[in-house]
Amino acid sequence: EMDKLVNQITDGYSIMDSSYKYNCQTEEKLSNGESTELAKEILKTIHLEGKDQYEQTYLVYRYIISHVSYDHDSLKFRDLNYEKVLKESSPKKEYILRRMAYINSSLGALKRHGVVCEGYVNMAIYLLDLLGIKANLIVCLNNDSLHSILKVRTYDSVFYCDPEKDSHNQEIKFFGLDLEAVSALYKLAAQEYLEDRNYKNGKYLK
């Protein structure tokens, strides 16, 4: 059953709501431009000049894990109230659900610096997108619980990262993982073992 669950998950979908596909345009629309302004200000503080895509990704990753924390309180509140809110017909229902989803968004990480695993990843995707680096969210299983990690495609490599696990750690252990390493930590969808076999020089070969 858990294998079936993971294999049905498509990259980029929110753990909280499978009908919501994350992308930078969606985030920008929801935040009315606030995300882009915050992200650009952050990138100005990171010394990225002269760095290749791998090095830029590392510096962005290091910034995120140093400035963002796991929001245990908001997650607990959502877990206790989410089903109840869904059943309500209150005019505030949509607003409440959006506020609950805040901890999954890059805006939550950029503005409040408090999110869950998906928020860390979405912040990374947002910042890397502004740098022209391809990245997306991967949903996996961590001890039978859904978890989000980051997948990055630079010009000449594909690797995985888990910013939530590295958050506020003195030693970075979950950056630049290859498929074998990340498979030892988490259960991945079957497509992960097929997708990148023909990836080279920033594109997929036919």
mmCIF file with all atom_site columns, C-alpha atoms in Angstrom:
data_model
loop_
_atom_site.group_PDB
_atom_site.id
_atom_site.type_symbol
_atom_site.label_atom_id
_atom_site.label_alt_id
_atom_site.label_comp_id
_atom_site.label_asym_id
_atom_site.label_entity_id
_atom_site.label_seq_id
_atom_site.pdbx_PDB_ins_code
_atom_site.Cartn_x
_atom_site.Cartn_y
_atom_site.Cartn_z
_atom_site.occupancy
_atom_site.B_iso_or_equiv
_atom_site.pdbx_formal_charge
_atom_site.auth_seq_id
_atom_site.auth_comp_id
_atom_site.auth_asym_id
_atom_site.auth_atom_id
_atom_site.pdbx_PDB_model_num
ATOM 1   C CA . GLU A 1 1   ? 0.000   0.000  0.000   1.00 0.00 ? 1   GLU A CA 1
ATOM 2   C CA . MET A 1 2   ? 2.829   2.397  0.825   1.00 0.00 ? 2   MET A CA 1
ATOM 3   C CA . ASP A 1 3   ? 4.589   1.502  -2.456  1.00 0.00 ? 3   ASP A CA 1
ATOM 4   C CA . LYS A 1 4   ? 1.393   2.303  -4.309  1.00 0.00 ? 4   LYS A CA 1
ATOM 5   C CA . LEU A 1 5   ? 1.090   5.640  -2.496  1.00 0.00 ? 5   LEU A CA 1
ATOM 6   C CA . VAL A 1 6   ? 4.605   6.777  -3.374  1.00 0.00 ? 6   VAL A CA 1
ATOM 7   C CA . ASN A 1 7   ? 4.367   5.667  -7.000  1.00 0.00 ? 7   ASN A CA 1
ATOM 8   C CA . GLN A 1 8   ? 1.171   7.666  -7.451  1.00 0.00 ? 8   GLN A CA 1
ATOM 9   C CA . ILE A 1 9   ? 2.782   10.894 -6.264  1.00 0.00 ? 9   ILE A CA 1
ATOM 10  C CA . THR A 1 10  ? 3.949   13.271 -8.981  1.00 0.00 ? 10  THR A CA 1
ATOM 11  C CA . ASP A 1 11  ? 6.962   15.536 -8.425  1.00 0.00 ? 11  ASP A CA 1
ATOM 12  C CA . GLY A 1 12  ? 5.988   19.051 -7.466  1.00 0.00 ? 12  GLY A CA 1
ATOM 13  C CA . TYR A 1 13  ? 2.696   18.248 -5.750  1.00 0.00 ? 13  TYR A CA 1
ATOM 14  C CA . SER A 1 14  ? 1.981   19.437 -2.277  1.00 0.00 ? 14  SER A CA 1
ATOM 15  C CA . ILE A 1 15  ? 1.855   16.845 0.492   1.00 0.00 ? 15  ILE A CA 1
ATOM 16  C CA . MET A 1 16  ? -1.090  18.682 2.015   1.00 0.00 ? 16  MET A CA 1
ATOM 17  C CA . ASP A 1 17  ? -3.181  19.004 -1.142  1.00 0.00 ? 17  ASP A CA 1
ATOM 18  C CA . SER A 1 18  ? -2.473  16.812 -4.166  1.00 0.00 ? 18  SER A CA 1
ATOM 19  C CA . SER A 1 19  ? -4.495  19.128 -6.421  1.00 0.00 ? 19  SER A CA 1
ATOM 20  C CA . TYR A 1 20  ? -2.016  21.982 -5.894  1.00 0.00 ? 20  TYR A CA 1
ATOM 21  C CA . LYS A 1 21  ? 1.004   21.866 -8.165  1.00 0.00 ? 21  LYS A CA 1
ATOM 22  C CA . TYR A 1 22  ? 3.802   24.057 -6.903  1.00 0.00 ? 22  TYR A CA 1
ATOM 23  C CA . ASN A 1 23  ? 5.609   26.325 -9.305  1.00 0.00 ? 23  ASN A CA 1
ATOM 24  C CA . CYS A 1 24  ? 7.184   29.740 -9.013  1.00 0.00 ? 24  CYS A CA 1
ATOM 25  C CA . GLN A 1 25  ? 4.441   31.427 -11.022 1.00 0.00 ? 25  GLN A CA 1
ATOM 26  C CA . THR A 1 26  ? 1.772   30.079 -8.670  1.00 0.00 ? 26  THR A CA 1
ATOM 27  C CA . GLU A 1 27  ? 3.718   31.216 -5.622  1.00 0.00 ? 27  GLU A CA 1
ATOM 28  C CA . GLU A 1 28  ? 4.248   34.661 -7.126  1.00 0.00 ? 28  GLU A CA 1
ATOM 29  C CA . LYS A 1 29  ? 0.551   35.052 -7.905  1.00 0.00 ? 29  LYS A CA 1
ATOM 30  C CA . LEU A 1 30  ? -0.491  34.058 -4.389  1.00 0.00 ? 30  LEU A CA 1
ATOM 31  C CA . SER A 1 31  ? 2.014   36.399 -2.756  1.00 0.00 ? 31  SER A CA 1
ATOM 32  C CA . ASN A 1 32  ? 1.303   39.399 -5.029  1.00 0.00 ? 32  ASN A CA 1
ATOM 33  C CA . GLY A 1 33  ? 4.988   39.810 -5.844  1.00 0.00 ? 33  GLY A CA 1
ATOM 34  C CA . GLU A 1 34  ? 6.160   39.696 -2.245  1.00 0.00 ? 34  GLU A CA 1
ATOM 35  C CA . SER A 1 35  ? 8.028   36.408 -2.706  1.00 0.00 ? 35  SER A CA 1
ATOM 36  C CA . THR A 1 36  ? 10.141  37.757 -5.562  1.00 0.00 ? 36  THR A CA 1
ATOM 37  C CA . GLU A 1 37  ? 11.114  40.897 -3.673  1.00 0.00 ? 37  GLU A CA 1
ATOM 38  C CA . LEU A 1 38  ? 12.093  38.919 -0.568  1.00 0.00 ? 38  LEU A CA 1
ATOM 39  C CA . ALA A 1 39  ? 13.986  36.353 -2.643  1.00 0.00 ? 39  ALA A CA 1
ATOM 40  C CA . LYS A 1 40  ? 15.947  38.984 -4.561  1.00 0.00 ? 40  LYS A CA 1
ATOM 41  C CA . GLU A 1 41  ? 16.968  40.683 -1.324  1.00 0.00 ? 41  GLU A CA 1
ATOM 42  C CA . ILE A 1 42  ? 18.235  37.361 0.034   1.00 0.00 ? 42  ILE A CA 1
ATOM 43  C CA . LEU A 1 43  ? 20.235  36.594 -3.103  1.00 0.00 ? 43  LEU A CA 1
ATOM 44  C CA . LYS A 1 44  ? 21.943  39.989 -2.785  1.00 0.00 ? 44  LYS A CA 1
ATOM 45  C CA . THR A 1 45  ? 23.347  38.887 0.587   1.00 0.00 ? 45  THR A CA 1
ATOM 46  C CA . ILE A 1 46  ? 24.800  35.639 -0.785  1.00 0.00 ? 46  ILE A CA 1
ATOM 47  C CA . HIS A 1 47  ? 28.096  35.963 -2.624  1.00 0.00 ? 47  HIS A CA 1
ATOM 48  C CA . LEU A 1 48  ? 27.323  34.081 -5.840  1.00 0.00 ? 48  LEU A CA 1
ATOM 49  C CA . GLU A 1 49  ? 29.602  35.917 -8.279  1.00 0.00 ? 49  GLU A CA 1
ATOM 50  C CA . GLY A 1 50  ? 31.925  33.635 -10.212 1.00 0.00 ? 50  GLY A CA 1
ATOM 51  C CA . LYS A 1 51  ? 30.352  30.469 -8.819  1.00 0.00 ? 51  LYS A CA 1
ATOM 52  C CA . ASP A 1 52  ? 29.153  27.596 -10.962 1.00 0.00 ? 52  ASP A CA 1
ATOM 53  C CA . GLN A 1 53  ? 25.640  26.167 -10.590 1.00 0.00 ? 53  GLN A CA 1
ATOM 54  C CA . TYR A 1 54  ? 26.654  23.525 -8.040  1.00 0.00 ? 54  TYR A CA 1
ATOM 55  C CA . GLU A 1 55  ? 28.432  26.101 -5.885  1.00 0.00 ? 55  GLU A CA 1
ATOM 56  C CA . GLN A 1 56  ? 25.512  28.535 -6.167  1.00 0.00 ? 56  GLN A CA 1
ATOM 57  C CA . THR A 1 57  ? 23.114  25.783 -5.100  1.00 0.00 ? 57  THR A CA 1
ATOM 58  C CA . TYR A 1 58  ? 25.291  24.975 -2.096  1.00 0.00 ? 58  TYR A CA 1
ATOM 59  C CA . LEU A 1 59  ? 25.418  28.617 -0.978  1.00 0.00 ? 59  LEU A CA 1
ATOM 60  C CA . VAL A 1 60  ? 21.638  29.009 -1.339  1.00 0.00 ? 60  VAL A CA 1
ATOM 61  C CA . TYR A 1 61  ? 21.152  25.755 0.575   1.00 0.00 ? 61  TYR A CA 1
ATOM 62  C CA . ARG A 1 62  ? 23.478  26.896 3.345   1.00 0.00 ? 62  ARG A CA 1
ATOM 63  C CA . TYR A 1 63  ? 21.551  30.165 3.658   1.00 0.00 ? 63  TYR A CA 1
ATOM 64  C CA . ILE A 1 64  ? 18.224  28.335 3.949   1.00 0.00 ? 64  ILE A CA 1
ATOM 65  C CA . ILE A 1 65  ? 19.312  25.857 6.597   1.00 0.00 ? 65  ILE A CA 1
ATOM 66  C CA . SER A 1 66  ? 20.857  28.682 8.623   1.00 0.00 ? 66  SER A CA 1
ATOM 67  C CA . HIS A 1 67  ? 17.836  31.002 8.560   1.00 0.00 ? 67  HIS A CA 1
ATOM 68  C CA . VAL A 1 68  ? 14.737  28.784 8.462   1.00 0.00 ? 68  VAL A CA 1
ATOM 69  C CA . SER A 1 69  ? 13.373  26.653 11.302  1.00 0.00 ? 69  SER A CA 1
ATOM 70  C CA . TYR A 1 70  ? 10.816  23.870 11.522  1.00 0.00 ? 70  TYR A CA 1
ATOM 71  C CA . ASP A 1 71  ? 7.429   25.238 12.613  1.00 0.00 ? 71  ASP A CA 1
ATOM 72  C CA . HIS A 1 72  ? 6.248   22.567 15.032  1.00 0.00 ? 72  HIS A CA 1
ATOM 73  C CA . ASP A 1 73  ? 3.505   24.724 16.560  1.00 0.00 ? 73  ASP A CA 1
ATOM 74  C CA . SER A 1 74  ? 1.787   25.560 13.255  1.00 0.00 ? 74  SER A CA 1
ATOM 75  C CA . LEU A 1 75  ? 1.998   21.941 12.142  1.00 0.00 ? 75  LEU A CA 1
ATOM 76  C CA . LYS A 1 76  ? 0.403   20.773 15.390  1.00 0.00 ? 76  LYS A CA 1
ATOM 77  C CA . PHE A 1 77  ? -2.391  23.339 15.005  1.00 0.00 ? 77  PHE A CA 1
ATOM 78  C CA . ARG A 1 78  ? -3.049  22.240 11.425  1.00 0.00 ? 78  ARG A CA 1
ATOM 79  C CA . ASP A 1 79  ? -3.060  18.558 12.309  1.00 0.00 ? 79  ASP A CA 1
ATOM 80  C CA . LEU A 1 80  ? -5.611  19.182 15.048  1.00 0.00 ? 80  LEU A CA 1
ATOM 81  C CA . ASN A 1 81  ? -7.904  21.439 13.016  1.00 0.00 ? 81  ASN A CA 1
ATOM 82  C CA . TYR A 1 82  ? -7.525  20.624 9.303   1.00 0.00 ? 82  TYR A CA 1
ATOM 83  C CA . GLU A 1 83  ? -10.313 18.033 9.032   1.00 0.00 ? 83  GLU A CA 1
ATOM 84  C CA . LYS A 1 84  ? -12.648 20.210 11.102  1.00 0.00 ? 84  LYS A CA 1
ATOM 85  C CA . VAL A 1 85  ? -12.079 23.220 8.859   1.00 0.00 ? 85  VAL A CA 1
ATOM 86  C CA . LEU A 1 86  ? -12.723 21.146 5.728   1.00 0.00 ? 86  LEU A CA 1
ATOM 87  C CA . LYS A 1 87  ? -16.195 20.248 6.992   1.00 0.00 ? 87  LYS A CA 1
ATOM 88  C CA . GLU A 1 88  ? -17.158 23.855 7.724   1.00 0.00 ? 88  GLU A CA 1
ATOM 89  C CA . SER A 1 89  ? -19.043 26.118 5.323   1.00 0.00 ? 89  SER A CA 1
ATOM 90  C CA . SER A 1 90  ? -17.681 29.295 6.842   1.00 0.00 ? 90  SER A CA 1
ATOM 91  C CA . PRO A 1 91  ? -16.848 32.164 4.440   1.00 0.00 ? 91  PRO A CA 1
ATOM 92  C CA . LYS A 1 92  ? -13.450 32.200 6.118   1.00 0.00 ? 92  LYS A CA 1
ATOM 93  C CA . LYS A 1 93  ? -12.782 28.577 5.176   1.00 0.00 ? 93  LYS A CA 1
ATOM 94  C CA . GLU A 1 94  ? -10.591 29.333 2.138   1.00 0.00 ? 94  GLU A CA 1
ATOM 95  C CA . TYR A 1 95  ? -8.620  31.924 4.079   1.00 0.00 ? 95  TYR A CA 1
ATOM 96  C CA . ILE A 1 96  ? -8.039  29.525 6.985   1.00 0.00 ? 96  ILE A CA 1
ATOM 97  C CA . LEU A 1 97  ? -6.912  26.735 4.645   1.00 0.00 ? 97  LEU A CA 1
ATOM 98  C CA . ARG A 1 98  ? -4.494  29.090 2.893   1.00 0.00 ? 98  ARG A CA 1
ATOM 99  C CA . ARG A 1 99  ? -3.067  30.170 6.226   1.00 0.00 ? 99  ARG A CA 1
ATOM 100 C CA . MET A 1 100 ? -2.638  26.518 7.175   1.00 0.00 ? 100 MET A CA 1
ATOM 101 C CA . ALA A 1 101 ? -0.814  25.888 3.895   1.00 0.00 ? 101 ALA A CA 1
ATOM 102 C CA . TYR A 1 102 ? 1.516   28.810 4.633   1.00 0.00 ? 102 TYR A CA 1
ATOM 103 C CA . ILE A 1 103 ? 3.995   26.471 6.322   1.00 0.00 ? 103 ILE A CA 1
ATOM 104 C CA . ASN A 1 104 ? 4.269   24.513 3.065   1.00 0.00 ? 104 ASN A CA 1
ATOM 105 C CA . SER A 1 105 ? 5.094   27.566 0.951   1.00 0.00 ? 105 SER A CA 1
ATOM 106 C CA . SER A 1 106 ? 8.261   29.404 0.024   1.00 0.00 ? 106 SER A CA 1
ATOM 107 C CA . LEU A 1 107 ? 6.596   32.615 1.236   1.00 0.00 ? 107 LEU A CA 1
ATOM 108 C CA . GLY A 1 108 ? 6.311   31.096 4.709   1.00 0.00 ? 108 GLY A CA 1
ATOM 109 C CA . ALA A 1 109 ? 10.038  30.420 4.656   1.00 0.00 ? 109 ALA A CA 1
ATOM 110 C CA . LEU A 1 110 ? 10.993  33.742 3.067   1.00 0.00 ? 110 LEU A CA 1
ATOM 111 C CA . LYS A 1 111 ? 8.832   35.898 5.329   1.00 0.00 ? 111 LYS A CA 1
ATOM 112 C CA . ARG A 1 112 ? 8.320   34.066 8.628   1.00 0.00 ? 112 ARG A CA 1
ATOM 113 C CA . HIS A 1 113 ? 11.332  31.737 8.498   1.00 0.00 ? 113 HIS A CA 1
ATOM 114 C CA . GLY A 1 114 ? 9.148   28.951 9.854   1.00 0.00 ? 114 GLY A CA 1
ATOM 115 C CA . VAL A 1 115 ? 7.863   26.059 7.727   1.00 0.00 ? 115 VAL A CA 1
ATOM 116 C CA . VAL A 1 116 ? 7.677   22.273 7.426   1.00 0.00 ? 116 VAL A CA 1
ATOM 117 C CA . CYS A 1 117 ? 9.800   20.130 5.096   1.00 0.00 ? 117 CYS A CA 1
ATOM 118 C CA . GLU A 1 118 ? 7.914   21.199 1.975   1.00 0.00 ? 118 GLU A CA 1
ATOM 119 C CA . GLY A 1 119 ? 8.397   24.877 2.765   1.00 0.00 ? 119 GLY A CA 1
ATOM 120 C CA . TYR A 1 120 ? 12.187  24.464 2.963   1.00 0.00 ? 120 TYR A CA 1
ATOM 121 C CA . VAL A 1 121 ? 12.163  22.789 -0.452  1.00 0.00 ? 121 VAL A CA 1
ATOM 122 C CA . ASN A 1 122 ? 9.859   25.348 -2.051  1.00 0.00 ? 122 ASN A CA 1
ATOM 123 C CA . MET A 1 123 ? 12.057  28.195 -0.835  1.00 0.00 ? 123 MET A CA 1
ATOM 124 C CA . ALA A 1 124 ? 15.060  26.505 -2.422  1.00 0.00 ? 124 ALA A CA 1
ATOM 125 C CA . ILE A 1 125 ? 13.162  25.994 -5.687  1.00 0.00 ? 125 ILE A CA 1
ATOM 126 C CA . TYR A 1 126 ? 12.136  29.648 -5.722  1.00 0.00 ? 126 TYR A CA 1
ATOM 127 C CA . LEU A 1 127 ? 15.628  31.008 -5.121  1.00 0.00 ? 127 LEU A CA 1
ATOM 128 C CA . LEU A 1 128 ? 17.262  28.596 -7.562  1.00 0.00 ? 128 LEU A CA 1
ATOM 129 C CA . ASP A 1 129 ? 14.693  29.439 -10.237 1.00 0.00 ? 129 ASP A CA 1
ATOM 130 C CA . LEU A 1 130 ? 15.776  33.087 -10.043 1.00 0.00 ? 130 LEU A CA 1
ATOM 131 C CA . LEU A 1 131 ? 19.325  31.878 -10.697 1.00 0.00 ? 131 LEU A CA 1
ATOM 132 C CA . GLY A 1 132 ? 18.271  29.776 -13.667 1.00 0.00 ? 132 GLY A CA 1
ATOM 133 C CA . ILE A 1 133 ? 18.915  26.479 -11.881 1.00 0.00 ? 133 ILE A CA 1
ATOM 134 C CA . LYS A 1 134 ? 16.431  23.659 -12.364 1.00 0.00 ? 134 LYS A CA 1
ATOM 135 C CA . ALA A 1 135 ? 15.037  22.117 -9.200  1.00 0.00 ? 135 ALA A CA 1
ATOM 136 C CA . ASN A 1 136 ? 11.875  20.396 -8.079  1.00 0.00 ? 136 ASN A CA 1
ATOM 137 C CA . LEU A 1 137 ? 10.204  18.853 -5.068  1.00 0.00 ? 137 LEU A CA 1
ATOM 138 C CA . ILE A 1 138 ? 10.302  15.091 -4.562  1.00 0.00 ? 138 ILE A CA 1
ATOM 139 C CA . VAL A 1 139 ? 7.812   13.411 -2.247  1.00 0.00 ? 139 VAL A CA 1
ATOM 140 C CA . CYS A 1 140 ? 9.138   10.298 -0.530  1.00 0.00 ? 140 CYS A CA 1
ATOM 141 C CA . LEU A 1 141 ? 8.502   8.164  2.523   1.00 0.00 ? 141 LEU A CA 1
ATOM 142 C CA . ASN A 1 142 ? 10.490  8.643  5.710   1.00 0.00 ? 142 ASN A CA 1
ATOM 143 C CA . ASN A 1 143 ? 9.655   5.948  8.256   1.00 0.00 ? 143 ASN A CA 1
ATOM 144 C CA . ASP A 1 144 ? 6.196   5.543  6.687   1.00 0.00 ? 144 ASP A CA 1
ATOM 145 C CA . SER A 1 145 ? 5.537   9.297  6.807   1.00 0.00 ? 145 SER A CA 1
ATOM 146 C CA . LEU A 1 146 ? 5.355   11.564 3.759   1.00 0.00 ? 146 LEU A CA 1
ATOM 147 C CA . HIS A 1 147 ? 8.376   13.816 3.415   1.00 0.00 ? 147 HIS A CA 1
ATOM 148 C CA . SER A 1 148 ? 9.649   16.385 0.882   1.00 0.00 ? 148 SER A CA 1
ATOM 149 C CA . ILE A 1 149 ? 13.202  16.620 -0.418  1.00 0.00 ? 149 ILE A CA 1
ATOM 150 C CA . LEU A 1 150 ? 14.874  18.712 -3.119  1.00 0.00 ? 150 LEU A CA 1
ATOM 151 C CA . LYS A 1 151 ? 16.120  17.489 -6.487  1.00 0.00 ? 151 LYS A CA 1
ATOM 152 C CA . VAL A 1 152 ? 18.530  19.731 -8.401  1.00 0.00 ? 152 VAL A CA 1
ATOM 153 C CA . ARG A 1 153 ? 19.660  19.538 -12.012 1.00 0.00 ? 153 ARG A CA 1
ATOM 154 C CA . THR A 1 154 ? 22.735  21.599 -12.805 1.00 0.00 ? 154 THR A CA 1
ATOM 155 C CA . TYR A 1 155 ? 24.359  21.728 -16.223 1.00 0.00 ? 155 TYR A CA 1
ATOM 156 C CA . ASP A 1 156 ? 26.242  18.489 -15.670 1.00 0.00 ? 156 ASP A CA 1
ATOM 157 C CA . SER A 1 157 ? 24.771  16.739 -12.631 1.00 0.00 ? 157 SER A CA 1
ATOM 158 C CA . VAL A 1 158 ? 21.642  15.620 -10.811 1.00 0.00 ? 158 VAL A CA 1
ATOM 159 C CA . PHE A 1 159 ? 21.574  15.413 -7.020  1.00 0.00 ? 159 PHE A CA 1
ATOM 160 C CA . TYR A 1 160 ? 19.266  15.463 -4.004  1.00 0.00 ? 160 TYR A CA 1
ATOM 161 C CA . CYS A 1 161 ? 19.191  17.517 -0.793  1.00 0.00 ? 161 CYS A CA 1
ATOM 162 C CA . ASP A 1 162 ? 17.168  17.571 2.409   1.00 0.00 ? 162 ASP A CA 1
ATOM 163 C CA . PRO A 1 163 ? 17.249  21.100 3.852   1.00 0.00 ? 163 PRO A CA 1
ATOM 164 C CA . GLU A 1 164 ? 14.916  20.271 6.716   1.00 0.00 ? 164 GLU A CA 1
ATOM 165 C CA . LYS A 1 165 ? 17.249  17.539 7.984   1.00 0.00 ? 165 LYS A CA 1
ATOM 166 C CA . ASP A 1 166 ? 20.245  19.874 7.778   1.00 0.00 ? 166 ASP A CA 1
ATOM 167 C CA . SER A 1 167 ? 18.446  22.835 9.345   1.00 0.00 ? 167 SER A CA 1
ATOM 168 C CA . HIS A 1 168 ? 20.683  24.545 11.920  1.00 0.00 ? 168 HIS A CA 1
ATOM 169 C CA . ASN A 1 169 ? 23.184  21.676 11.888  1.00 0.00 ? 169 ASN A CA 1
ATOM 170 C CA . GLN A 1 170 ? 26.831  22.658 12.197  1.00 0.00 ? 170 GLN A CA 1
ATOM 171 C CA . GLU A 1 171 ? 27.815  19.931 9.760   1.00 0.00 ? 171 GLU A CA 1
ATOM 172 C CA . ILE A 1 172 ? 25.965  19.644 6.445   1.00 0.00 ? 172 ILE A CA 1
ATOM 173 C CA . LYS A 1 173 ? 25.147  15.982 5.768   1.00 0.00 ? 173 LYS A CA 1
ATOM 174 C CA . PHE A 1 174 ? 22.187  15.991 3.385   1.00 0.00 ? 174 PHE A CA 1
ATOM 175 C CA . PHE A 1 175 ? 23.420  18.082 0.457   1.00 0.00 ? 175 PHE A CA 1
ATOM 176 C CA . GLY A 1 176 ? 24.521  16.714 -2.919  1.00 0.00 ? 176 GLY A CA 1
ATOM 177 C CA . LEU A 1 177 ? 23.244  13.178 -2.358  1.00 0.00 ? 177 LEU A CA 1
ATOM 178 C CA . ASP A 1 178 ? 23.203  10.819 -5.315  1.00 0.00 ? 178 ASP A CA 1
ATOM 179 C CA . LEU A 1 179 ? 20.347  8.432  -6.028  1.00 0.00 ? 179 LEU A CA 1
ATOM 180 C CA . GLU A 1 180 ? 21.968  5.566  -4.146  1.00 0.00 ? 180 GLU A CA 1
ATOM 181 C CA . ALA A 1 181 ? 22.513  7.662  -1.032  1.00 0.00 ? 181 ALA A CA 1
ATOM 182 C CA . VAL A 1 182 ? 19.022  9.150  -0.975  1.00 0.00 ? 182 VAL A CA 1
ATOM 183 C CA . SER A 1 183 ? 17.490  5.703  -1.622  1.00 0.00 ? 183 SER A CA 1
ATOM 184 C CA . ALA A 1 184 ? 19.180  4.437  1.521   1.00 0.00 ? 184 ALA A CA 1
ATOM 185 C CA . LEU A 1 185 ? 17.453  7.163  3.519   1.00 0.00 ? 185 LEU A CA 1
ATOM 186 C CA . TYR A 1 186 ? 13.983  7.304  1.975   1.00 0.00 ? 186 TYR A CA 1
ATOM 187 C CA . LYS A 1 187 ? 11.573  5.296  -0.131  1.00 0.00 ? 187 LYS A CA 1
ATOM 188 C CA . LEU A 1 188 ? 11.264  6.919  -3.562  1.00 0.00 ? 188 LEU A CA 1
ATOM 189 C CA . ALA A 1 189 ? 8.782   6.578  -6.393  1.00 0.00 ? 189 ALA A CA 1
ATOM 190 C CA . ALA A 1 190 ? 9.820   4.079  -9.067  1.00 0.00 ? 190 ALA A CA 1
ATOM 191 C CA . GLN A 1 191 ? 10.196  6.837  -11.666 1.00 0.00 ? 191 GLN A CA 1
ATOM 192 C CA . GLU A 1 192 ? 13.192  8.241  -9.793  1.00 0.00 ? 192 GLU A CA 1
ATOM 193 C CA . TYR A 1 193 ? 15.207  5.187  -10.813 1.00 0.00 ? 193 TYR A CA 1
ATOM 194 C CA . LEU A 1 194 ? 14.382  5.694  -14.472 1.00 0.00 ? 194 LEU A CA 1
ATOM 195 C CA . GLU A 1 195 ? 14.129  9.417  -15.061 1.00 0.00 ? 195 GLU A CA 1
ATOM 196 C CA . ASP A 1 196 ? 17.735  10.589 -15.073 1.00 0.00 ? 196 ASP A CA 1
ATOM 197 C CA . ARG A 1 197 ? 19.534  7.799  -16.882 1.00 0.00 ? 197 ARG A CA 1
ATOM 198 C CA . ASN A 1 198 ? 19.746  9.856  -20.060 1.00 0.00 ? 198 ASN A CA 1
ATOM 199 C CA . TYR A 1 199 ? 20.426  13.262 -18.489 1.00 0.00 ? 199 TYR A CA 1
ATOM 200 C CA . LYS A 1 200 ? 23.584  14.961 -19.732 1.00 0.00 ? 200 LYS A CA 1
ATOM 201 C CA . ASN A 1 201 ? 24.776  18.521 -20.310 1.00 0.00 ? 201 ASN A CA 1
ATOM 202 C CA . GLY A 1 202 ? 21.632  20.068 -18.906 1.00 0.00 ? 202 GLY A CA 1
ATOM 203 C CA . LYS A 1 203 ? 19.107  18.175 -21.021 1.00 0.00 ? 203 LYS A CA 1
ATOM 204 C CA . TYR A 1 204 ? 17.578  14.767 -21.598 1.00 0.00 ? 204 TYR A CA 1
ATOM 205 C CA . LEU A 1 205 ? 18.923  12.740 -24.493 1.00 0.00 ? 205 LEU A CA 1
ATOM 206 C CA . LYS A 1 206 ? 16.438  10.933 -26.723 1.00 0.00 ? 206 LYS A CA 1
#
